[in-house]
Tab-separated table of C-alpha atoms in Angstrom:
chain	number	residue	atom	x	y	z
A	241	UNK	CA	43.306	12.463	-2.456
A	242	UNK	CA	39.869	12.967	-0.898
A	243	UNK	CA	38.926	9.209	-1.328
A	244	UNK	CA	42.366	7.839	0.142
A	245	UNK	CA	41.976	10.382	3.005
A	246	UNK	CA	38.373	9.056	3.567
A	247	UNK	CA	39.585	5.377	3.324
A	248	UNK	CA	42.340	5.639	5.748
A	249	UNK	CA	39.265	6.825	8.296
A	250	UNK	CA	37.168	4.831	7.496
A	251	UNK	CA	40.429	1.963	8.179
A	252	UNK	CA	41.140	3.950	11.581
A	253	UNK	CA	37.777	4.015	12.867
A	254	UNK	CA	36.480	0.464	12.305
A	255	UNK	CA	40.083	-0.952	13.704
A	256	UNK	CA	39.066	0.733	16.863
A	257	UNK	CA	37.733	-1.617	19.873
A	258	UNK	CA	33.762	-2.248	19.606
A	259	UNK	CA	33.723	0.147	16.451
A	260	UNK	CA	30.719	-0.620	14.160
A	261	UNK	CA	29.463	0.501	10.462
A	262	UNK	CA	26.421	1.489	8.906
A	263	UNK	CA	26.121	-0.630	5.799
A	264	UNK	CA	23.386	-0.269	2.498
A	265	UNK	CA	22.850	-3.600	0.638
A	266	UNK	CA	21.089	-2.149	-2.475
A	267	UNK	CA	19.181	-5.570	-4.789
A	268	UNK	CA	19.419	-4.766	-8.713
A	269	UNK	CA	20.608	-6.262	-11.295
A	270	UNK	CA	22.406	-3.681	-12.962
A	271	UNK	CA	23.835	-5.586	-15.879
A	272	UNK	CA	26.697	-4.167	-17.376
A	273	UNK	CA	26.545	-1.235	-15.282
A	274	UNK	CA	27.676	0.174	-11.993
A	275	UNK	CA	26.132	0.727	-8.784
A	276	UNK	CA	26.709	3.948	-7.192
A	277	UNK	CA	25.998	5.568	-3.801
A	278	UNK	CA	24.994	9.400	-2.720
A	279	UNK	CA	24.932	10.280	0.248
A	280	UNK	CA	25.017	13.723	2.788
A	281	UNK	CA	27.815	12.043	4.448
A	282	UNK	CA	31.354	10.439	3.759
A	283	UNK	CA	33.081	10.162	0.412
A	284	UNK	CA	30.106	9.940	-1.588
A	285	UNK	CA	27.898	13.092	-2.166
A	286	UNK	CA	24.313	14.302	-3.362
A	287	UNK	CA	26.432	15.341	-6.760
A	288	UNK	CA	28.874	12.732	-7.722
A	289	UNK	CA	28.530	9.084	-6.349
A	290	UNK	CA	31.368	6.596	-5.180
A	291	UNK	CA	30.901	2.887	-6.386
A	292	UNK	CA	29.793	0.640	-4.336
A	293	UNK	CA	31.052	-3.667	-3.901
A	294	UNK	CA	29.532	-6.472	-5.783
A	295	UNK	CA	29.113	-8.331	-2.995
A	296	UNK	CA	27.819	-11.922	-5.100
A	297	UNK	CA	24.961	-11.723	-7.405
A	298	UNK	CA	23.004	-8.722	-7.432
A	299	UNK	CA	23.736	-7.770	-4.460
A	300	UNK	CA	25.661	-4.547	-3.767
A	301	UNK	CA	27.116	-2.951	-0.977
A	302	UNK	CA	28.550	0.467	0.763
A	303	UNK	CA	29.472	1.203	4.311
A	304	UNK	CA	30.364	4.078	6.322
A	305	UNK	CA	31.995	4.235	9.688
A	306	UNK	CA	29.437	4.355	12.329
A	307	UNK	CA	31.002	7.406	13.490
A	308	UNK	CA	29.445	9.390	11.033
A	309	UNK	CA	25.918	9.317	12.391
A	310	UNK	CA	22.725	8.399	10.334
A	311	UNK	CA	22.715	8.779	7.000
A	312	UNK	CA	20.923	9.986	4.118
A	313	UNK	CA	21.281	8.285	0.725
A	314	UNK	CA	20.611	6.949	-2.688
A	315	UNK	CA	21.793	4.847	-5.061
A	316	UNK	CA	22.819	5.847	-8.892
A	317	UNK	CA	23.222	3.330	-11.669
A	318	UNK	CA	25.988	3.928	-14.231
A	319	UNK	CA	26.580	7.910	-12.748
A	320	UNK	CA	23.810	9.337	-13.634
A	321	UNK	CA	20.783	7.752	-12.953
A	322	UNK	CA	19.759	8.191	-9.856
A	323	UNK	CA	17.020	5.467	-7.850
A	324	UNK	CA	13.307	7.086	-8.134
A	325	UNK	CA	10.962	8.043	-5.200
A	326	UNK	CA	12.402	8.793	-1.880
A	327	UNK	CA	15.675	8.849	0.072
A	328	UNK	CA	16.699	6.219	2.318
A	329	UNK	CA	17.556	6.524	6.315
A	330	UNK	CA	20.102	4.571	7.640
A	331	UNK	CA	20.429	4.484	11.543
A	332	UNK	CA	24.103	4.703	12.765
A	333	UNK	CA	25.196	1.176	12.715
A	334	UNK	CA	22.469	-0.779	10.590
A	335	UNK	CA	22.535	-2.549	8.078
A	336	UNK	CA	19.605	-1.652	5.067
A	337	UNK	CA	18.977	-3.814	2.260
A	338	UNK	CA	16.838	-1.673	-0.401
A	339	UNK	CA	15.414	-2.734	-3.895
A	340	UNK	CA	15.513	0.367	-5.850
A	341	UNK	CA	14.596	0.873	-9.274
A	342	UNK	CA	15.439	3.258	-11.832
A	343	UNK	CA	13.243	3.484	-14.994
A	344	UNK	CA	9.831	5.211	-15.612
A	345	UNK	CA	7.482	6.216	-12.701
A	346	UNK	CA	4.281	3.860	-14.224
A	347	UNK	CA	3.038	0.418	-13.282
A	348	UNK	CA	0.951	-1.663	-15.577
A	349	UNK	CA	-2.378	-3.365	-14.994
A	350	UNK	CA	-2.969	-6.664	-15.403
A	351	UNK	CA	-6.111	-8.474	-15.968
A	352	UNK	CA	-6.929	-11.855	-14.591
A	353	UNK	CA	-10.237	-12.615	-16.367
A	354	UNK	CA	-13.055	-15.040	-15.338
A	355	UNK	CA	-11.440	-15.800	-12.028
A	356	UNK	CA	-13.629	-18.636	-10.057
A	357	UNK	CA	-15.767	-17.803	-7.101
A	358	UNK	CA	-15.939	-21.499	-4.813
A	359	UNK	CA	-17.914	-19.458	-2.510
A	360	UNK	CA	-20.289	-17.090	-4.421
A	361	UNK	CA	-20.659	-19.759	-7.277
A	362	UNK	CA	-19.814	-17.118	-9.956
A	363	UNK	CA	-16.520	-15.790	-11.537
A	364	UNK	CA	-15.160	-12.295	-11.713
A	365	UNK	CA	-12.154	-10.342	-13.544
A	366	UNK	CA	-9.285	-9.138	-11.262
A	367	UNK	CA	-7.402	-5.974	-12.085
A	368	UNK	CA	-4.172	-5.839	-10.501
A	369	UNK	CA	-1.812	-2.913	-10.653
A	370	UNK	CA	1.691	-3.610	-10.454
A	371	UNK	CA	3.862	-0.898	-9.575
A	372	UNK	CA	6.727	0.772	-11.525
A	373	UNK	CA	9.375	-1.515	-10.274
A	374	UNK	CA	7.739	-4.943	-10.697
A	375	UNK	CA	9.225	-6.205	-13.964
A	376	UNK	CA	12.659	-3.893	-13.417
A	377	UNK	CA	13.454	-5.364	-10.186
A	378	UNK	CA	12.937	-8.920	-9.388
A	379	UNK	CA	14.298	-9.080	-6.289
A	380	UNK	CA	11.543	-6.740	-4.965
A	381	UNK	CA	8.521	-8.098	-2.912
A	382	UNK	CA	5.302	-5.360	-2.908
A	383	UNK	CA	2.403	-5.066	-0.043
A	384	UNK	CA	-0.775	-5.507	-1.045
A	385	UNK	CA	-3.909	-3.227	-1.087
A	386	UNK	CA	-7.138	-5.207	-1.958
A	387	UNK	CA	-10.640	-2.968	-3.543
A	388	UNK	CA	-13.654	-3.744	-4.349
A	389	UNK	CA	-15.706	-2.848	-7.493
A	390	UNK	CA	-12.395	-3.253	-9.401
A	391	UNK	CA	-13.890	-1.557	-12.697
A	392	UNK	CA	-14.012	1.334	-11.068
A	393	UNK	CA	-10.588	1.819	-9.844
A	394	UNK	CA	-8.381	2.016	-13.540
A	395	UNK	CA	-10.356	2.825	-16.099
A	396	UNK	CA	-13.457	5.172	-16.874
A	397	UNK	CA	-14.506	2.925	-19.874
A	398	UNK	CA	-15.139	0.177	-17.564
A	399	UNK	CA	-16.454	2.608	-14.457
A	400	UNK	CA	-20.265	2.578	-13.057
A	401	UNK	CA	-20.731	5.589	-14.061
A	402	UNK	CA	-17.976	6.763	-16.682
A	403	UNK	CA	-15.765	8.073	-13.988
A	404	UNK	CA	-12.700	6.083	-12.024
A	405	UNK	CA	-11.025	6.516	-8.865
A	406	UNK	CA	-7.929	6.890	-10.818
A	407	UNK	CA	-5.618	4.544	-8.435
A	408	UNK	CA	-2.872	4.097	-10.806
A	409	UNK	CA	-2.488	8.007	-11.553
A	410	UNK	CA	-2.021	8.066	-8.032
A	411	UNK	CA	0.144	6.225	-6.795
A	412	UNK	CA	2.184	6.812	-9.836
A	413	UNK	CA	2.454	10.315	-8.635
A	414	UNK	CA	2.744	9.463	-5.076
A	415	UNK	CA	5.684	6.906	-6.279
A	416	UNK	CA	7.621	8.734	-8.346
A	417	UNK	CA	7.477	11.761	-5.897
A	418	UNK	CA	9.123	9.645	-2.568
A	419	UNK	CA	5.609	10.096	-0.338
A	420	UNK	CA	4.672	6.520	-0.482
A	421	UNK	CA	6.132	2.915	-0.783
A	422	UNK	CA	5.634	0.814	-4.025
A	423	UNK	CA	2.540	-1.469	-3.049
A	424	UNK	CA	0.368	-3.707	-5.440
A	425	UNK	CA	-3.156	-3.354	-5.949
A	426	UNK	CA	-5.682	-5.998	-6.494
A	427	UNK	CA	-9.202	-4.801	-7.527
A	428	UNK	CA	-11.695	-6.994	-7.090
A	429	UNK	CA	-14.718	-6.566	-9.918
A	430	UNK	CA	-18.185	-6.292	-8.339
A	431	UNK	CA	-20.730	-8.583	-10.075
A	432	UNK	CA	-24.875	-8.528	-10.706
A	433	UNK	CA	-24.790	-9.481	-7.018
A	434	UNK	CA	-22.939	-6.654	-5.895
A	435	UNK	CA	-25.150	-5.769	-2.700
A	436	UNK	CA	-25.949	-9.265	-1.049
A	437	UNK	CA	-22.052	-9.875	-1.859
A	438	UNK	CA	-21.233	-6.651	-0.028
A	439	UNK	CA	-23.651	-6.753	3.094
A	440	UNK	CA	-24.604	-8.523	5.931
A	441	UNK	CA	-28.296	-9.984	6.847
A	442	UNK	CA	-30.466	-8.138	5.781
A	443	UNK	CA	-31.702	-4.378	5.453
A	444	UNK	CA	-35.591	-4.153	5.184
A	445	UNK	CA	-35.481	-2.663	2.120
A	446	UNK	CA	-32.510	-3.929	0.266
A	447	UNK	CA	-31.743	-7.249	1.445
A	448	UNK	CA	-28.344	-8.483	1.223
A	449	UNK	CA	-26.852	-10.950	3.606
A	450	UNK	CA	-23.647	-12.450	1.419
A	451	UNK	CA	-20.959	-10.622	2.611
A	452	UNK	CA	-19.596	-13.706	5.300
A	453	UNK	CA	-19.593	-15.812	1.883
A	454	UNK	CA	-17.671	-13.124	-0.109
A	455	UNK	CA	-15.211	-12.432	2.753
A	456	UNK	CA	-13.819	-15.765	2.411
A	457	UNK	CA	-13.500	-15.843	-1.350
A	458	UNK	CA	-11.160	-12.426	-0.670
A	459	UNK	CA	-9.473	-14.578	2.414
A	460	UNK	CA	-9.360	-18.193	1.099
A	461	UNK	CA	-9.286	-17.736	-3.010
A	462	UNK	CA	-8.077	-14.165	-3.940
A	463	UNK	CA	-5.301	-13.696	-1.451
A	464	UNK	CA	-3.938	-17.079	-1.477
A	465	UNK	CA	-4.080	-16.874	-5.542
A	466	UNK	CA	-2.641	-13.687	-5.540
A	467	UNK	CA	0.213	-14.549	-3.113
A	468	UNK	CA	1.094	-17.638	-4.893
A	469	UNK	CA	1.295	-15.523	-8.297
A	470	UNK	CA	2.576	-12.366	-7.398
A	471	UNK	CA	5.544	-11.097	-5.333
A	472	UNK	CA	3.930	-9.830	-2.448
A	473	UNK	CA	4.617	-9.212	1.162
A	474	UNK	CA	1.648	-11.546	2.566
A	475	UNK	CA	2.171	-11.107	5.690
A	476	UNK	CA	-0.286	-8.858	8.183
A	477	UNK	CA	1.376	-6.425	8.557
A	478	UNK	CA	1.485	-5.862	4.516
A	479	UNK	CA	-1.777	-6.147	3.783
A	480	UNK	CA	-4.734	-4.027	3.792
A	481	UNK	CA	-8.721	-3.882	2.363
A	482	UNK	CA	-10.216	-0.856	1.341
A	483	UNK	CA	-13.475	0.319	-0.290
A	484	UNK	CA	-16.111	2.986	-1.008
A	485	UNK	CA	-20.117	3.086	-0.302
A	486	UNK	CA	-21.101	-0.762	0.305
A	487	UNK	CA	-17.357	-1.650	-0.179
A	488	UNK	CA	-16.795	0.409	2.535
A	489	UNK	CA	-19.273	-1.354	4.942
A	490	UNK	CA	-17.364	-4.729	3.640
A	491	UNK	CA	-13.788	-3.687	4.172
A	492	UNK	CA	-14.343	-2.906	7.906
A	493	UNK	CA	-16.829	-5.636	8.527
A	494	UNK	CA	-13.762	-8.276	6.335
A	495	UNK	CA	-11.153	-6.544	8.584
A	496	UNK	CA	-12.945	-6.636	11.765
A	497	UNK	CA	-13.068	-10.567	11.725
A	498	UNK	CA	-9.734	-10.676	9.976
A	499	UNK	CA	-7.605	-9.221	12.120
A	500	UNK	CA	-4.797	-12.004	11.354
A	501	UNK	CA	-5.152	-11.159	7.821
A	502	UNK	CA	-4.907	-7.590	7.357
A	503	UNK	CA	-3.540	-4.680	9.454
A	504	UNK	CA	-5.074	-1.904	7.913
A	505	UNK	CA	-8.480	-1.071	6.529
A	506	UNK	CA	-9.988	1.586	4.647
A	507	UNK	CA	-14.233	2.627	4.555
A	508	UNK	CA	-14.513	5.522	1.682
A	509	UNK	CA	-18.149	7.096	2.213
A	510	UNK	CA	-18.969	3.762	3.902
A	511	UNK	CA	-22.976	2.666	4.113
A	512	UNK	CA	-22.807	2.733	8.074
A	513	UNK	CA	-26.885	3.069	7.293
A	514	UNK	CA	-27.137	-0.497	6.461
A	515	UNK	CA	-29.730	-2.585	8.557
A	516	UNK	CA	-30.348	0.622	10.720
A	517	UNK	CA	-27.234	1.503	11.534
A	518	UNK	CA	-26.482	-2.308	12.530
A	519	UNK	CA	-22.824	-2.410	12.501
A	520	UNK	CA	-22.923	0.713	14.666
A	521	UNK	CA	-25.741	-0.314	17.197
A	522	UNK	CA	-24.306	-3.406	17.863
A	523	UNK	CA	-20.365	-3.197	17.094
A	524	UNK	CA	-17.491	-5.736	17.209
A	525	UNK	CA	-15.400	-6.286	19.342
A	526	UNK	CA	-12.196	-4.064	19.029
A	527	UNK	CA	-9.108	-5.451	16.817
A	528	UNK	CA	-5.546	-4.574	16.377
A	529	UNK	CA	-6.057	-3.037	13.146
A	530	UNK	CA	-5.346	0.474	11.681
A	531	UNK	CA	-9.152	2.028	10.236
A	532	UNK	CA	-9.291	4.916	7.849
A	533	UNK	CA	-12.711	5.830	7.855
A	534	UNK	CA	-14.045	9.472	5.815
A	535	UNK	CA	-17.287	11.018	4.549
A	536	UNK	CA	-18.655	14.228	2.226
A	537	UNK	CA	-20.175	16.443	3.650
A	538	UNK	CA	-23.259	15.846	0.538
A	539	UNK	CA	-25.175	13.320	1.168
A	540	UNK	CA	-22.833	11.141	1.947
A	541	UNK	CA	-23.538	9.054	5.582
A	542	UNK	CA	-21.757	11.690	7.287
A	543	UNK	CA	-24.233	11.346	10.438
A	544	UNK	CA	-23.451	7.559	10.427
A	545	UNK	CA	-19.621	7.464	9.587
A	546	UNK	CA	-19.331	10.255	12.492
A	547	UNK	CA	-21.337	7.915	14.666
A	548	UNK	CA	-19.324	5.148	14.234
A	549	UNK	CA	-16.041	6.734	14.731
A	550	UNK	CA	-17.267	8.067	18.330
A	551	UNK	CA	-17.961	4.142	18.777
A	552	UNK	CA	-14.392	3.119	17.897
A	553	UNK	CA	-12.997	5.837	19.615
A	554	UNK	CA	-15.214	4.644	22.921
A	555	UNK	CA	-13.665	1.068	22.373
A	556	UNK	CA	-10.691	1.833	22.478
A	557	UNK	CA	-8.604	2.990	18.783
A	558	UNK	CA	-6.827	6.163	18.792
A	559	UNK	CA	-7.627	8.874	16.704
A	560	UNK	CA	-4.105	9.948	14.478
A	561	UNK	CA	-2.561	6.198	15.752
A	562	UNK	CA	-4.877	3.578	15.072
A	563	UNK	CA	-7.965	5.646	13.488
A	564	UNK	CA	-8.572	8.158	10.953
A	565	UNK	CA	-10.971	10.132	10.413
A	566	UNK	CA	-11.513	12.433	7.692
A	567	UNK	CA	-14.653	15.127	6.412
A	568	UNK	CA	-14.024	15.458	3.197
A	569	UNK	CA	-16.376	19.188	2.220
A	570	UNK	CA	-18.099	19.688	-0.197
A	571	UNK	CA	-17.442	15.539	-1.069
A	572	UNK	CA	-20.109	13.309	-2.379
A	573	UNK	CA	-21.101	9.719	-2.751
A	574	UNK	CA	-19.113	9.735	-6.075
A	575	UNK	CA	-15.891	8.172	-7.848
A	576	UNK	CA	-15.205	12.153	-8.312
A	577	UNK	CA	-14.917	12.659	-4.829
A	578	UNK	CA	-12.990	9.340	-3.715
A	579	UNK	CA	-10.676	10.022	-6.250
A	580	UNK	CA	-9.958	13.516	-4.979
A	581	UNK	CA	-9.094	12.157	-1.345
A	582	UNK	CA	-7.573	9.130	-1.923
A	583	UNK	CA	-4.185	10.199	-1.159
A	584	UNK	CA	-5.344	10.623	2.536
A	585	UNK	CA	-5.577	6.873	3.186
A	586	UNK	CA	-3.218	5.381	0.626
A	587	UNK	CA	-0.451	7.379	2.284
A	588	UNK	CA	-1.396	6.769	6.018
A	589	UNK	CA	-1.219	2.858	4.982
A	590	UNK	CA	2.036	2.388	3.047
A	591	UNK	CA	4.099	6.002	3.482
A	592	UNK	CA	7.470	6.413	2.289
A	593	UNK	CA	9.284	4.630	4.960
A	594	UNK	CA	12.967	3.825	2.822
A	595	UNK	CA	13.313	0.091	3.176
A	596	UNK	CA	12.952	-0.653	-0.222
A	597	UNK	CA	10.805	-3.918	0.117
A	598	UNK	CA	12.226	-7.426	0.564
């Protein structure tokens, strides 16, 4: 009775002159099964879902009157399992198409070994996360973080020093919990020429000077490879670099001259010392892209990273809205540390923001 009372509403209100509907379009192929809605509003609820259309394909829909407001939902496969990570938000009156999934909260790694440098003349292994969804829903297109010193990100047997950042655990957690969107992650290994690659001309005591040769092997090799390969988001505004110590330094100094490229960039304990303090005595220009920047309070550049945020604030970037800066204490120049606060930048880049990829 309550669904034939809803319906006749639902009938009334969108018969009405200029009347509208807020409509999901949830991408999955569910097989054999059923897709369900939830929702805080309307026929379905939070406890027992009402199926939506097969619209063609794998392509499934649900709307409710625009009447009811915004809305608050999720969608259920078969009954009882319900979509993992966040809710979604649908605006009175908009259409949302959303790419759910609804297995276990853990992506995979994937290795692409002995992948050719043009630039450097040498040839490095890739290690590329791929979040939970990837293989359950192929409908789904992923944003893309890009790291530097790639052993260190996944796995302590391959780390510098026996310890990883831990990136999958993380975003696994962040995932599964509904803070932050499903985005790939493509570390980049470091090789034997791991400073010059990540520097500019040319510290008096360490050299260096690559880093314009290794910014277009991430630009013109590794994104275009992984793009073609992968089902990514490539534009801008789905991309982002980030790295720690040296990696740091790179990630601004690659995102400062890419500003096409990526729209966010993240410096972990960045070397800001380099050259003496060259990126900070004589800065670029400013660029419509969003900087995390962060530093321990041991031995860890604080002076300089501090320095160089009072620079970008003096250009221009916004501290909470464009920049973000964070003193991490009683943080070191460690994978132990970065782990700890990683959180901090990978959910200011890609938060939960319900729209399911596309």
């Amino acid at each position: 009775m309550q669904l034939k009372l809803f319906a006749a509403l639902c009938t009334a209100l969108l018969s009405l002159p200029n009347a509208t509907a807020t409509t999901v379009r949830v991408h999955y192929d569910a097989g054999k099964d059923q897709v369900e809605i939830r929702s805080d509003k309307g026929a379905p609820t939070w406890s027992k879902g009402v199926p939506a259309t097969r619209d063609m394909g794998n392509v499934w829909s649900y709307t409710w009157p625009d009447a009811l407001g915004d809305i608050t939902m999720k969608p259920a496969l078969g009954g009882d399992r319900v979509s993992v990570g966040g809710t979604y938000k649908l605006a009175a009156g908009s259409t949302l198409d959303i790419h759910p999934f609804f297995g276990a909260p853990f992506g995979k790694i994937k290795m692409v070994s002995a992948f050719a440098s043009p630039q450097l003349s040498n040839t490095r292994n890739l290690r590329i996360y791929l979040p939970p969804s990837y293989d359950e829903n192929r409908a789904k297109r992923y944003p893309v973080l890009y790291m530097h010193d790639g052993q260190n990100l996944f796995d302590a047997k391959s780390a510098s020093f026996g310890v990883e950042w831990g990136i999958d655990e993380s975003m696994n957690r962040l995932i599964a919990t509904g803070k932050m969107d499903e985005v790939i992650v493509v570390g980049i290994d470091n090789t034997t020429e791991r400073i010059p690659e990540y520097t500019p001309c040319c510290d008096p005591k360490y050299g260096g000077g690559r880093l314009d040769a290794y910014m277009r092997f991430v630009v013109e090799t590794v994104k275009p490879y992984v793009d073609a390969n992968l089902r990514t988001l490539p534009g801008k505004d789905s991309t982002a670099i980030m790295g720690s110590s040296l990696g740091g330094l790179a990630s601004v100094y690659i995102a400062q001259r890419n500003p096409t490229v990526f729209s966010k960039a993240g410096g972990v304990s960045s070397s800001f010392w380099w050259n003496k303090g060259a990126m900070i005595g004589k800065p670029h220009a400013r660029v419509p892209v969003r900087f995390y920047i962060d530093a321990g309070t041991r031995d860890d550049g604080l002076e300089e990273s501090m320095q160089m945020r009072d620079l970008m604030v003096k250009q221009g970037y916004v501290p909470e809205s464009d920049l973000l800066f964070f003193t991490d204490q009683g943080g070191g120049h460690n994978e132990k540390s970065w782990a700890a606060r990683v959180e901090k930048p990978l959910l200011w880049f890609f938060p939960w923001s319900g729209t399911g990829g596309q």
